[in-house]
Short mmCIF file of C-alpha atoms in Angstrom, two decimals:
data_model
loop_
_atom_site.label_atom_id
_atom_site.label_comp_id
_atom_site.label_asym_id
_atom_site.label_seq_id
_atom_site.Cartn_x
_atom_site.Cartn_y
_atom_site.Cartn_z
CA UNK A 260 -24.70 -3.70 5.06
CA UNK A 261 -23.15 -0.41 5.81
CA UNK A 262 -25.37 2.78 6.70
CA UNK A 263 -24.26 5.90 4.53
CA UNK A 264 -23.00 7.67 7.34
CA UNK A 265 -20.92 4.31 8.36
CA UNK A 266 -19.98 4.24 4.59
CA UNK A 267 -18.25 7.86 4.40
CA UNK A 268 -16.61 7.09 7.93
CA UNK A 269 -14.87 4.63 6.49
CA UNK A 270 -14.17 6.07 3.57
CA UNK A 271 -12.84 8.84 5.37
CA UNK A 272 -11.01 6.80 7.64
CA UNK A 273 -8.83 4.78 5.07
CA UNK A 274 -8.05 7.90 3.28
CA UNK A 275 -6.90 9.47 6.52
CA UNK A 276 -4.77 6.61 6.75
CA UNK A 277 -3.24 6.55 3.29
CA UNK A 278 -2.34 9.80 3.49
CA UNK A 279 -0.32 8.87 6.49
CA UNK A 280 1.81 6.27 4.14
CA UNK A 281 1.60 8.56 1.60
CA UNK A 282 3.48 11.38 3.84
CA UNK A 283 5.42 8.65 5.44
CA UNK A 284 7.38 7.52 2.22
CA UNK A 285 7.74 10.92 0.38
CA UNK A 286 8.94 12.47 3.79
CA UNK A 287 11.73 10.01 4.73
CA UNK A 288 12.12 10.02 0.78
CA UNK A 289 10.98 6.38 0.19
CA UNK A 290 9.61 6.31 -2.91
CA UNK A 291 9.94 2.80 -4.25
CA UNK A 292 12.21 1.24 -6.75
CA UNK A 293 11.13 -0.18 -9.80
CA UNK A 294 12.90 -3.72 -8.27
CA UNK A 295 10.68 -3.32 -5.08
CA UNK A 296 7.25 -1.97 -6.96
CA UNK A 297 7.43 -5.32 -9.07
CA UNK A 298 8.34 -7.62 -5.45
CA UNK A 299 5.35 -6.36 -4.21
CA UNK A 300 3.22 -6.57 -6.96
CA UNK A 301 4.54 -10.12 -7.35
CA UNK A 302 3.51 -10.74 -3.61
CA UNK A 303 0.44 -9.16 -3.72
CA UNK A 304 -0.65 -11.31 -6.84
CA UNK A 305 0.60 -14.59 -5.47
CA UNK A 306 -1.48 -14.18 -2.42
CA UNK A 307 -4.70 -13.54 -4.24
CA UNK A 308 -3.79 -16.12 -6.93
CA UNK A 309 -3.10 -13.81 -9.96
CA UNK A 310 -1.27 -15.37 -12.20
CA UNK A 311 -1.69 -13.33 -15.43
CA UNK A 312 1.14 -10.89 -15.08
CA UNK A 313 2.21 -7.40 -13.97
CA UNK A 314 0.91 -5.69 -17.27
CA UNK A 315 -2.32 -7.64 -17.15
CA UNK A 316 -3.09 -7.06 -13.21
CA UNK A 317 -2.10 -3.18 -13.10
CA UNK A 318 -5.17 -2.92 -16.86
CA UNK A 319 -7.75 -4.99 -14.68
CA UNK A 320 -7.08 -3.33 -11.85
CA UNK A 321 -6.22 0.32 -12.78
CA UNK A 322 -2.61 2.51 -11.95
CA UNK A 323 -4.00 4.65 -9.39
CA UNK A 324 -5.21 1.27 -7.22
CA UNK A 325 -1.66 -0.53 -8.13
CA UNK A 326 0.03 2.68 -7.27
CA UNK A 327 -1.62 3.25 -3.88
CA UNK A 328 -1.11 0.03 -2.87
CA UNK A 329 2.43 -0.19 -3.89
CA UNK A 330 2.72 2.84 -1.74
CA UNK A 331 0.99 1.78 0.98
CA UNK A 332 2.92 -1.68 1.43
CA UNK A 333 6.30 -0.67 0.92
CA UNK A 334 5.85 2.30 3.87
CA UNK A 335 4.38 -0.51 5.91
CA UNK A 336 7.66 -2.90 5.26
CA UNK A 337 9.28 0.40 6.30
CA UNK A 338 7.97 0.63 9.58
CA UNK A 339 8.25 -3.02 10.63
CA UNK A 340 12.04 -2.99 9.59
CA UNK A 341 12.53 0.16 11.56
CA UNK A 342 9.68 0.30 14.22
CA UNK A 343 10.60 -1.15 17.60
CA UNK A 344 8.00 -0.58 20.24
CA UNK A 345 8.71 -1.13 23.64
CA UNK A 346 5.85 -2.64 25.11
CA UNK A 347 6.93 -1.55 28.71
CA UNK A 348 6.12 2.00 28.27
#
């Protein structure tokens, strides 16, 4: 239901915004382990009902998706375990 020009703003929009993570985690070095690549997978998978595996999910759904959001959630547990905003300012 999306215009072309809404389409590429959006498009735009989420890549402006995983290059933010993207910065985020090789800047404060926080590439993630092997242990917490497979926790998220794990989570992400339960939520959505996966239940065929790691191996299996990462072939149906491609590396450079599994990657970026691997990425993408673990700089996003970052910043809620480190993030305090102050809501009086």
């Amino acid at each position: 239901g999306l215009t072309p020009e809404a389409l590429q703003a959006e498009a735009e929009k989420s890549a402006k915004g995983y290059l933010e993570q993207l910065y985020l985690c090789y800047s404060l070095n926080l590439t993630p382990t092997a242990e917490e690549r497979q926790t998220v997978l794990n989570d992400y998978m339960t939520s959505i009902g996966y239940t065929q595996g790691i191996d299996a999910f990462v072939k149906a759904y491609g590396e450079a998706f599994v990657e970026n959001y691997v990425v993408t959630e673990h700089a996003l547990n970052y910043v809620e375990k480190t993030v305090t905003i102050d809501a009086n300012n």
